[in-house]
């Protein structure tokens, strides 16, 4: 087995036992990128020299101090970073022509924390421009391909990060989710993607998109790895006033506590198994539900507000916040001027400007925020009778390259099953749960109440102990 | 529920573009007329939901009025702050004049 194929928990063990060095591990990832990325196009920037230097520093620390891995839990572990996290000295574009040459003079809080834990940045991954989309097709540079089938999309917006993990170009990656941007590409690429509660992870230094829902999170090969990375990413940050100051529990230690799920009540929202859905998706998720049942969980059908309304709320809220956030991009202090915006960004800025404009604010923006309150109450109610929810992540497996053409609502319809929970700030995880007859991955999502990360990791861990969907690898 | 189809005029599209400080080509103007109208048609389904008793949510975890101490902290050097601009002069950002002489 090549080192780049390993999980975080495997490589940290190997590094500690000095079976190999971080330099060897990073070199394996870099050669994997060299070999496969002409086809997959997950990376915008590969920071080879910086990565090798960081690996050298990690090896030196491991050499000098036998407890270094306890002190720095990601010491020497190579990661891929979505290109909307500011990385000091490394170009950060958000896949947009406006920021094509932007080199941040600072690190996002998440990057500072991960680097502080010893993680090594391999490079920056492609995404939908400004994170507007669910395909990477709105990237101003190029479209990333799905490692399971190069004629298919990886999903998005964190499509480059999900593809990089699926193709073993890195040990793990990080992404951001506004509504589905971690879970949906993880579903299409057959990897584990975790979206924390809004405010659990700092947004400082992440190029702002929809400030009331943006949530950074990890994309990994296992739930165990996702718990480890989230533990490092999470926590209060003075630089993000909306970050939560509640204590971050030790997700990782808790993982192996529960072997069975006796007493756990899992809700299955009937509205989330839509008529229009690909039947293979529904069938695979229903099989997964049986696995939880076998471990003692009680399954209950529940009802939630029809997700089509969440799509409308999300569209208004997201476009409105986008029009405000992207007003920053005037080309004066950094970046190119506003003529460089791509079509999708302009479309979203235009709609958001309209829904916030005088005479339409109440009809659209205020109305959407009122319906959002109803969505929050709806979840509060359902979590009185069940502990977590389970549903498909995306209504279909990966769609073909080109599927987004002339579809102004493409992203929203793809993300129909994740938008309500994002609007309510809820955490969720995508877990691979099967394959279509064309060998495309299918994913399910577990959704919990705000700040229920630990429970989601535990339940996800139990599922991955009983199944091996997450360990299957594409042939590239 | 609004039954009529939304339709934005060319003038409306140009007005929004002006508010948004965007430059649109003729081709884009007609495309945006179509796309924005289609999206408005979709989001109008919210009219079906009664929100008379509901107040808006702007912050989902319930935070209100977060303050920090007003104190000096290390910041960018002038060079760092200017490192990404194309137009600077004597250590300042250079912008177009906004007043006429």
Coordinates of C-alpha atoms in Angstrom, one line a residue:
Chain A
X1 CA 0.0 0.0 0.0
X2 CA 1.2 3.5 -0.9
X3 CA 1.5 5.9 2.0
X4 CA -0.8 8.4 0.4
X5 CA -3.6 5.8 0.7
X6 CA -3.5 5.7 4.5
X7 CA -5.8 7.4 7.0
X8 CA -4.7 10.0 9.5
X9 CA -4.8 7.5 12.4
X10 CA -2.7 5.0 10.3
X11 CA -0.1 7.6 9.3
X12 CA 0.4 9.1 12.8
X13 CA 1.0 5.6 14.1
X14 CA 3.5 4.9 11.3
X15 CA 5.3 8.2 11.8
X16 CA 5.5 7.6 15.6
X17 CA 6.9 4.1 15.1
X18 CA 9.3 5.6 12.5
X19 CA 8.2 3.2 9.8
X20 CA 8.5 6.1 7.4
X21 CA 9.1 9.8 7.5
X22 CA 6.8 12.7 6.8
X23 CA 9.0 13.5 3.8
X24 CA 8.3 10.1 2.3
X25 CA 4.6 10.5 3.0
X26 CA 4.4 14.0 1.4
X27 CA 6.5 12.7 -1.5
X28 CA 4.0 9.9 -2.1
X29 CA 1.1 12.4 -2.1
X30 CA 3.0 14.7 -4.5
X31 CA 3.8 11.9 -6.9
X32 CA 0.2 10.7 -6.8
X33 CA -0.9 14.3 -7.6
X34 CA 1.6 14.4 -10.5
X35 CA 0.3 11.1 -11.8
X36 CA -3.4 11.6 -11.5
X37 CA -4.2 15.3 -11.5
X38 CA -3.9 15.9 -15.2
X39 CA -7.1 13.8 -15.4
X40 CA -8.9 14.8 -12.2
X41 CA -7.8 18.5 -11.9
X42 CA -8.5 18.7 -8.2
X43 CA -5.7 21.3 -7.5
X44 CA -5.3 24.9 -8.5
X45 CA -2.0 25.3 -6.7
X46 CA 0.4 22.6 -5.6
X47 CA 2.8 24.1 -3.0
X48 CA 5.5 21.4 -3.4
X49 CA 8.5 23.3 -1.9
X50 CA 6.6 24.6 1.1
X51 CA 5.2 21.1 1.7
X52 CA 8.6 19.4 1.6
X53 CA 10.0 22.0 3.9
X54 CA 7.2 21.5 6.4
X55 CA 7.7 17.8 6.2
X56 CA 11.4 18.2 7.0
X57 CA 10.5 20.3 10.1
X58 CA 8.0 17.6 11.2
X59 CA 10.6 14.9 10.8
X60 CA 13.1 16.8 12.8
X61 CA 10.5 17.3 15.6
X62 CA 9.7 13.6 15.6
X63 CA 13.4 12.8 15.7
X64 CA 14.0 15.1 18.7
X65 CA 10.9 14.5 20.8
X66 CA 9.3 11.1 21.2
X67 CA 6.1 12.7 22.5
X68 CA 5.9 15.1 19.5
X69 CA 2.8 13.4 18.0
X70 CA 0.9 13.7 21.3
X71 CA 1.7 17.4 21.3
X72 CA 1.0 17.9 17.6
X73 CA -1.7 15.4 16.6
X74 CA -1.4 16.1 12.8
X75 CA 2.4 16.3 12.8
X76 CA 3.7 15.6 9.3
X77 CA 0.3 14.7 7.9
X78 CA -0.3 16.1 4.4
X79 CA -3.7 17.9 3.7
X80 CA -5.4 19.5 0.7
X81 CA -7.0 22.9 1.4
X82 CA -10.0 24.4 -0.4
X83 CA -8.9 27.5 -2.2
X84 CA -11.2 29.8 -0.2
X85 CA -9.1 29.5 3.0
X86 CA -6.5 32.3 3.2
X87 CA -3.0 30.7 3.4
X88 CA -0.2 33.0 4.2
X89 CA 2.2 33.3 1.2
X90 CA 0.2 30.7 -0.9
X91 CA -2.2 32.0 -3.6
X92 CA -5.8 32.0 -2.6
X93 CA -8.3 32.5 -5.4
X94 CA -11.7 31.1 -4.4
X95 CA -11.5 29.8 -8.0
X96 CA -12.3 33.3 -9.3
X97 CA -10.6 35.5 -11.8
X98 CA -11.1 38.5 -9.4
X99 CA -8.7 36.9 -7.0
X100 CA -6.5 35.1 -9.5
X101 CA -3.3 36.6 -8.1
X102 CA -4.3 37.2 -4.5
X103 CA -1.6 36.1 -2.0
X104 CA -2.9 36.5 1.5
X105 CA -0.6 38.1 4.1
X106 CA -2.2 35.9 6.8
X107 CA -3.6 32.5 7.6
X108 CA -7.3 31.8 8.3
X109 CA -7.8 30.7 11.9
X110 CA -8.5 27.1 10.7
X111 CA -5.2 27.1 8.8
X112 CA -3.4 28.5 11.8
X113 CA -4.8 25.8 14.0
X114 CA -4.1 22.9 11.6
X115 CA -0.6 24.1 10.9
X116 CA -0.1 24.5 14.7
X117 CA -1.0 20.8 15.0
X118 CA 1.6 19.9 12.5
X119 CA -0.4 19.5 9.3
X120 CA 1.4 20.0 6.0
X121 CA -0.3 21.9 3.2
X122 CA 0.1 20.1 -0.1
X123 CA -1.8 22.8 -2.1
X124 CA -5.1 24.5 -2.8
X125 CA -8.1 22.8 -4.4
X126 CA -10.6 23.8 -7.0
X127 CA -14.1 24.8 -6.1
X128 CA -17.1 26.5 -7.6
X129 CA -16.1 30.2 -7.9
X130 CA -16.7 31.9 -4.6
X131 CA -18.3 28.5 -3.5
X132 CA -21.3 29.3 -5.7
X133 CA -22.5 26.0 -6.9
X134 CA -22.5 22.2 -6.5
X135 CA -20.4 21.0 -9.4
X136 CA -17.0 22.9 -9.7
X137 CA -18.4 23.9 -13.1
X138 CA -18.7 27.5 -12.1
X139 CA -14.9 27.7 -11.3
X140 CA -13.4 30.4 -13.4
X141 CA -10.5 28.1 -14.2
X142 CA -11.6 24.5 -14.9
X143 CA -13.9 21.7 -13.9
X144 CA -12.7 19.0 -11.5
X145 CA -13.6 15.4 -12.6
X146 CA -15.0 12.7 -10.4
X147 CA -12.3 10.1 -9.6
X148 CA -14.9 7.3 -9.9
X149 CA -15.8 8.3 -13.5
X150 CA -13.9 11.0 -15.3
X151 CA -17.0 11.9 -17.3
X152 CA -18.9 12.8 -14.1
X153 CA -18.8 15.8 -11.8
X154 CA -17.3 15.6 -8.3
X155 CA -20.1 17.8 -6.8
X156 CA -19.3 21.1 -5.0
X157 CA -18.5 23.5 -4.0
X158 CA -15.7 21.7 -2.2
X159 CA -15.4 19.4 -5.3
X160 CA -11.6 19.6 -5.5
X161 CA -11.1 18.7 -1.9
X162 CA -13.5 15.7 -2.1
X163 CA -11.9 14.5 -5.4
X164 CA -8.4 14.8 -3.9
X165 CA -9.4 12.6 -0.9
X166 CA -11.2 10.0 -3.1
X167 CA -8.1 9.9 -5.4
X168 CA -5.7 9.5 -2.5
X169 CA -3.8 12.6 -3.5
X170 CA -3.8 13.6 0.2
X171 CA -4.4 12.0 3.6
X172 CA -7.3 14.4 4.3
X173 CA -8.7 17.7 3.1
X174 CA -10.7 20.6 4.4
X175 CA -13.7 22.3 2.8
X176 CA -16.4 24.7 3.7
X177 CA -20.2 24.2 3.6
X178 CA -22.9 26.8 3.3
X179 CA -25.5 24.3 2.3
X180 CA -24.2 21.0 1.1
X181 CA -20.8 22.1 -0.1
X182 CA -19.0 19.5 2.1
X183 CA -21.6 16.7 2.3
X184 CA -22.7 16.7 -1.4
X185 CA -19.3 16.4 -3.0
X186 CA -18.4 13.9 -0.3
X187 CA -21.4 11.9 -1.3
X188 CA -20.6 12.0 -5.1
X189 CA -16.9 11.1 -4.5
X190 CA -17.6 8.4 -1.9
X191 CA -15.8 9.9 1.1
X192 CA -16.6 11.1 4.6
X193 CA -17.5 14.8 4.9
X194 CA -18.4 16.5 8.1
X195 CA -20.2 19.9 8.4
X196 CA -20.0 21.2 12.0
X197 CA -22.6 23.3 13.8
X198 CA -22.6 26.9 12.5
X199 CA -20.2 28.8 14.8
X200 CA -18.4 25.7 16.0
X201 CA -15.5 26.4 13.7
X202 CA -14.2 30.0 13.0
X203 CA -14.8 31.6 9.7
X204 CA -12.0 34.1 10.1
X205 CA -9.9 34.1 6.9
X206 CA -12.4 32.1 4.9
X207 CA -13.5 34.1 1.9
X208 CA -17.0 35.1 2.9
X209 CA -19.9 33.8 1.0
X210 CA -23.1 33.4 3.1
X211 CA -21.9 34.6 6.5
X212 CA -25.0 33.3 8.4
X213 CA -24.4 29.6 7.3
X214 CA -20.7 29.3 6.2
X215 CA -19.1 26.4 8.2
X216 CA -15.6 25.0 7.6
X217 CA -15.2 21.2 8.1
X218 CA -13.0 18.2 7.2
X219 CA -13.3 15.8 4.2
X220 CA -11.6 12.5 5.2
X221 CA -11.4 8.8 4.5
X222 CA -13.0 7.8 7.8
X223 CA -15.3 9.2 10.6
X224 CA -12.5 8.6 13.0
X225 CA -10.3 11.0 11.0
X226 CA -13.1 13.5 10.7
X227 CA -13.5 13.6 14.5
X228 CA -9.7 14.2 14.9
X229 CA -9.6 17.1 12.4
X230 CA -12.8 18.7 13.7
X231 CA -11.4 18.6 17.2
X232 CA -8.5 20.7 16.0
X233 CA -10.6 23.1 13.8
X234 CA -13.3 23.7 16.4
X235 CA -13.4 26.3 19.2
X236 CA -14.0 29.9 20.0
X237 CA -12.1 32.6 18.0
X238 CA -11.9 36.2 19.0
X239 CA -11.6 37.1 15.3
X240 CA -15.0 35.6 14.5
X241 CA -17.7 37.1 16.7
X242 CA -20.2 34.5 15.7
X243 CA -18.0 31.6 16.8
X244 CA -19.3 29.7 19.8
X245 CA -17.6 29.8 23.1
X246 CA -19.1 26.5 24.3
X247 CA -16.5 23.9 25.2
X248 CA -15.3 21.5 22.5
X249 CA -15.7 17.9 23.8
X250 CA -13.0 15.3 22.9
X251 CA -14.8 13.7 19.9
X252 CA -11.9 11.3 19.3
X253 CA -11.7 9.7 22.7
X254 CA -15.5 9.2 22.7
X255 CA -15.5 7.3 19.4
X256 CA -14.8 3.9 20.7
X257 CA -17.1 4.1 23.7
X258 CA -20.2 2.8 22.1
X259 CA -20.3 -0.4 20.2
X260 CA -24.0 -0.7 20.1
X261 CA -26.8 1.9 19.5
X262 CA -29.3 0.6 21.9
X263 CA -31.6 3.4 23.0
X264 CA -30.7 5.6 20.1
X265 CA -33.8 7.0 18.2
X266 CA -33.2 7.7 14.5
X267 CA -35.8 9.7 12.6
X268 CA -36.3 9.1 8.9
X269 CA -38.0 12.2 7.4
X270 CA -40.5 11.0 4.8
X271 CA -40.3 14.2 2.8
X272 CA -36.6 13.5 2.1
X273 CA -37.3 10.4 0.1
X274 CA -38.7 12.3 -2.8
X275 CA -40.6 10.8 -5.7
X276 CA -38.2 12.4 -8.1
X277 CA -35.2 10.8 -6.4
X278 CA -33.0 8.2 -8.1
X279 CA -34.4 4.9 -6.8
X280 CA -30.9 3.5 -6.3
X281 CA -30.1 6.3 -3.8
X282 CA -33.3 5.6 -1.8
X283 CA -32.7 1.8 -1.8
X284 CA -29.1 2.1 -0.6
X285 CA -30.0 4.5 2.2
X286 CA -32.8 2.1 3.3
X287 CA -30.3 -0.7 3.5
X288 CA -28.0 1.5 5.6
X289 CA -31.0 2.2 8.0
X290 CA -31.2 -1.6 8.5
X291 CA -27.6 -1.6 9.7
X292 CA -28.4 0.9 12.4
X293 CA -31.4 -1.1 13.4
X294 CA -29.3 -4.2 13.7
X295 CA -27.1 -2.4 16.2
X296 CA -30.1 -1.7 18.4
X297 CA -31.2 1.7 17.1
X298 CA -35.0 2.5 17.0
X299 CA -36.1 3.8 13.7
X300 CA -39.1 6.2 13.5
X301 CA -40.6 7.9 10.5
X302 CA -40.9 11.6 11.1
X303 CA -42.1 14.6 9.1
X304 CA -40.4 17.8 8.3
X305 CA -41.3 20.9 6.3
X306 CA -41.2 20.1 2.6
X307 CA -37.6 20.7 1.5
X308 CA -38.7 22.7 -1.6
X309 CA -39.5 25.6 0.7
X310 CA -36.0 25.5 2.2
X311 CA -34.6 25.8 -1.3
X312 CA -36.5 29.1 -1.7
X313 CA -35.4 30.4 1.7
X314 CA -31.8 29.4 1.1
X315 CA -31.8 31.0 -2.4
X316 CA -32.9 34.3 -1.0
X317 CA -30.7 34.4 2.1
X318 CA -27.6 33.2 0.2
X319 CA -28.0 35.6 -2.7
X320 CA -28.6 38.5 -0.4
X321 CA -25.6 37.8 1.8
X322 CA -23.5 37.1 -1.4
X323 CA -24.4 40.5 -2.8
X324 CA -23.3 42.2 0.4
X325 CA -20.1 40.2 0.9
X326 CA -18.9 40.4 -2.7
X327 CA -19.4 44.2 -2.6
X328 CA -16.0 44.1 -1.0
X329 CA -14.4 43.0 -4.2
X330 CA -13.8 46.4 -5.8
X331 CA -10.2 45.7 -7.0
X332 CA -8.8 48.6 -4.9
X333 CA -7.0 46.9 -2.0
X334 CA -6.6 43.5 -3.7
X335 CA -7.8 41.6 -6.7
X336 CA -9.1 42.5 -10.1
X337 CA -12.1 44.8 -10.5
X338 CA -15.7 43.8 -10.8
X339 CA -15.6 43.2 -14.6
X340 CA -13.8 39.9 -13.7
X341 CA -16.7 38.3 -12.0
X342 CA -17.9 35.1 -13.8
X343 CA -21.5 34.6 -14.9
X344 CA -22.7 32.6 -11.8
X345 CA -21.3 35.2 -9.4
X346 CA -23.0 38.0 -11.3
X347 CA -26.2 36.1 -11.3
X348 CA -26.2 35.7 -7.6
X349 CA -25.0 39.2 -6.8
X350 CA -27.8 40.5 -9.1
X351 CA -30.6 38.5 -7.4
X352 CA -29.3 39.3 -3.9
X353 CA -29.2 43.0 -4.8
X354 CA -32.8 42.8 -5.9
X355 CA -34.1 40.9 -2.9
X356 CA -32.4 43.4 -0.6
X357 CA -33.4 46.5 -2.5
X358 CA -35.9 49.1 -1.4
X359 CA -39.4 47.9 -2.0
X360 CA -38.5 44.2 -2.2
X361 CA -36.7 43.6 1.1
X362 CA -39.9 42.7 3.1
X363 CA -41.3 40.6 0.3
X364 CA -38.2 38.5 -0.1
X365 CA -35.4 38.8 2.5
X366 CA -37.5 39.4 5.6
X367 CA -40.0 36.8 4.4
X368 CA -37.3 34.2 3.9
X369 CA -35.8 34.9 7.4
X370 CA -39.3 34.4 8.9
X371 CA -39.7 31.1 7.2
X372 CA -36.2 30.2 8.4
X373 CA -37.5 30.6 12.0
X374 CA -40.2 28.1 11.1
X375 CA -37.6 25.7 9.8
X376 CA -35.6 26.0 13.1
X377 CA -38.7 25.3 15.1
X378 CA -39.5 22.3 12.9
X379 CA -36.2 20.8 13.7
X380 CA -36.4 21.6 17.4
X381 CA -39.8 19.8 17.5
X382 CA -38.5 16.7 15.6
X383 CA -35.4 16.5 17.9
X384 CA -37.8 16.1 20.9
X385 CA -38.8 12.7 19.6
X386 CA -35.6 11.5 17.9
X387 CA -31.9 11.9 18.6
X388 CA -30.7 12.2 15.0
X389 CA -32.1 12.1 11.5
X390 CA -31.0 10.0 8.5
X391 CA -31.6 10.8 4.8
X392 CA -30.0 10.7 1.4
X393 CA -27.4 13.4 1.0
X394 CA -28.1 14.1 -2.7
X395 CA -31.1 13.0 -4.8
X396 CA -28.8 11.4 -7.4
X397 CA -25.3 9.9 -7.7
X398 CA -22.8 12.1 -9.6
X399 CA -24.2 13.8 -12.7
X400 CA -22.3 14.2 -16.0
X401 CA -19.9 17.0 -16.8
X402 CA -21.9 19.8 -18.4
X403 CA -25.1 19.1 -16.4
X404 CA -25.2 22.6 -15.0
X405 CA -25.4 24.5 -18.3
X406 CA -28.3 27.0 -18.3
X407 CA -29.6 25.8 -14.9
X408 CA -29.7 28.8 -12.7
X409 CA -31.0 26.7 -9.8
X410 CA -28.8 23.7 -10.4
X411 CA -27.0 23.9 -7.1
X412 CA -30.1 24.5 -5.1
X413 CA -31.9 21.5 -6.6
X414 CA -28.9 19.3 -6.0
X415 CA -28.7 20.5 -2.4
X416 CA -32.4 20.2 -1.7
X417 CA -31.8 17.6 1.0
X418 CA -29.2 19.6 2.9
X419 CA -30.4 23.2 2.8
X420 CA -32.9 23.1 5.6
X421 CA -30.4 21.8 8.1
X422 CA -27.8 24.3 7.0
X423 CA -30.3 27.2 7.4
X424 CA -30.8 25.9 11.0
X425 CA -27.1 25.7 11.6
X426 CA -27.2 21.9 12.3
X427 CA -24.2 19.6 12.1
X428 CA -24.2 16.7 9.6
X429 CA -22.0 14.0 8.2
X430 CA -22.0 12.3 4.8
X431 CA -21.2 8.6 5.0
X432 CA -20.6 6.4 1.9
X433 CA -23.4 3.8 1.9
X434 CA -23.3 2.0 -1.4
X435 CA -22.8 2.2 -5.1
X436 CA -25.1 2.6 -8.1
X437 CA -25.1 -0.1 -10.8
X438 CA -22.7 2.2 -12.7
X439 CA -20.3 2.1 -9.8
X440 CA -20.9 5.6 -8.6
X441 CA -20.8 6.2 -4.9
X442 CA -24.0 6.9 -2.9
X443 CA -24.0 8.8 0.3
X444 CA -26.3 9.2 3.3
X445 CA -26.4 12.0 5.8
X446 CA -26.8 12.0 9.5
X447 CA -28.1 15.2 10.9
X448 CA -28.2 16.1 14.6
X449 CA -29.2 19.0 16.8
X450 CA -26.9 22.0 17.2
X451 CA -23.6 21.0 18.9
X452 CA -24.3 17.3 18.7
X453 CA -21.0 16.6 16.9
X454 CA -19.9 13.9 19.3
X455 CA -23.1 11.9 18.9
X456 CA -22.8 12.0 15.1
X457 CA -19.2 10.9 15.2
X458 CA -20.1 8.0 17.5
X459 CA -23.0 6.8 15.3
X460 CA -21.0 7.3 12.1
X461 CA -18.1 5.3 13.6
X462 CA -20.3 2.4 14.5
X463 CA -21.6 2.4 10.9
X464 CA -18.1 2.3 9.4
X465 CA -17.1 -0.5 11.7
X466 CA -19.9 -2.6 10.2
X467 CA -19.5 -1.6 6.5
X468 CA -16.7 -1.1 4.1
X469 CA -18.2 1.3 1.6
X470 CA -15.8 4.0 2.9
X471 CA -12.7 2.0 2.2
X472 CA -13.4 1.3 -1.5
X473 CA -11.1 3.0 -3.9
X474 CA -11.6 4.2 -7.5
X475 CA -9.4 3.0 -10.3
X476 CA -8.0 6.1 -12.0
Chain B
X1 CA -49.7 32.5 -3.9
X2 CA -48.7 34.7 -6.7
X3 CA -50.0 33.2 -9.9
X4 CA -48.5 35.6 -12.4
X5 CA -45.1 34.7 -13.9
X6 CA -42.3 37.1 -12.8
X7 CA -40.8 39.1 -15.5
X8 CA -38.1 41.6 -15.1
X9 CA -37.8 44.4 -17.7
X10 CA -34.5 45.4 -19.3
X11 CA -34.7 48.7 -17.3
X12 CA -35.1 46.7 -14.0
X13 CA -32.1 44.6 -14.8
X14 CA -30.0 47.7 -15.6
X15 CA -31.1 49.3 -12.4
X16 CA -30.1 46.2 -10.3
X17 CA -26.7 46.1 -12.1
X18 CA -26.2 49.7 -11.3
X19 CA -27.0 49.1 -7.6
X20 CA -24.6 46.1 -7.6
X21 CA -21.9 48.0 -9.4
X22 CA -21.7 45.4 -12.2
X23 CA -21.1 45.9 -15.9
X24 CA -23.3 43.8 -18.1
X25 CA -23.1 43.2 -21.9
X26 CA -26.2 43.4 -24.1
X27 CA -26.1 39.6 -24.2
X28 CA -25.9 39.3 -20.4
X29 CA -28.8 41.7 -19.9
X30 CA -31.2 39.5 -21.8
X31 CA -29.9 36.3 -20.2
X32 CA -30.3 37.9 -16.7
X33 CA -33.8 39.0 -17.6
X34 CA -34.7 35.3 -18.2
X35 CA -32.7 33.8 -15.4
X36 CA -33.7 36.2 -12.7
X37 CA -37.3 35.9 -13.6
X38 CA -37.1 32.1 -13.5
X39 CA -35.5 32.2 -10.0
X40 CA -38.1 34.7 -8.8
X41 CA -40.8 32.4 -10.0
X42 CA -39.3 29.6 -7.9
X43 CA -38.8 31.6 -4.7
X44 CA -42.3 33.0 -4.8
X45 CA -43.5 29.6 -3.4
X46 CA -42.8 31.2 0.0
X47 CA -46.0 33.1 -0.4
X48 CA -47.7 29.8 0.4
X49 CA -46.4 29.9 3.9
X50 CA -48.1 31.9 6.6
X51 CA -45.5 33.9 8.5
X52 CA -47.8 36.3 10.4
X53 CA -46.8 34.8 13.8
X54 CA -43.1 34.3 12.9
X55 CA -40.3 36.7 13.6
X56 CA -37.1 36.6 11.4
X57 CA -34.0 34.6 12.4
X58 CA -30.7 36.3 11.6
X59 CA -28.4 34.3 13.9
X60 CA -29.1 30.6 14.4
X61 CA -27.2 29.8 17.6
X62 CA -28.8 32.6 19.5
X63 CA -25.8 35.0 19.9
X64 CA -26.6 38.7 20.5
X65 CA -24.4 41.7 20.7
X66 CA -20.9 40.1 20.9
X67 CA -18.4 42.6 22.1
X68 CA -14.6 42.6 22.4
X69 CA -12.2 44.8 24.4
X70 CA -11.1 47.9 22.6
X71 CA -7.4 47.4 22.7
X72 CA -4.4 47.5 20.4
X73 CA -3.2 44.3 18.9
X74 CA -0.5 43.4 16.4
X75 CA -1.6 44.1 12.8
X76 CA -0.3 44.1 9.3
X77 CA 2.7 46.2 8.4
X78 CA 2.0 48.9 5.8
X79 CA 3.9 46.7 3.3
X80 CA 1.8 43.7 4.0
X81 CA -1.5 45.6 3.8
X82 CA -0.4 47.0 0.4
X83 CA 1.0 43.7 -0.9
X84 CA -1.9 42.9 -3.1
X85 CA -2.8 46.3 -4.5
X86 CA -1.9 47.4 -8.0
X87 CA -2.2 51.1 -7.2
X88 CA -0.4 52.5 -4.2
X89 CA 1.3 55.9 -3.6
X90 CA 3.6 56.7 -0.7
X91 CA 2.3 53.8 1.4
X92 CA -1.3 54.5 0.7
X93 CA -4.0 52.8 -1.5
X94 CA -4.5 54.9 -4.6
X95 CA -8.2 55.2 -5.7
X96 CA -10.0 57.1 -8.4
X97 CA -11.1 60.7 -7.5
X98 CA -14.7 60.9 -6.3
X99 CA -15.1 64.6 -6.4
X100 CA -14.8 66.8 -9.5
X101 CA -12.4 69.7 -9.4

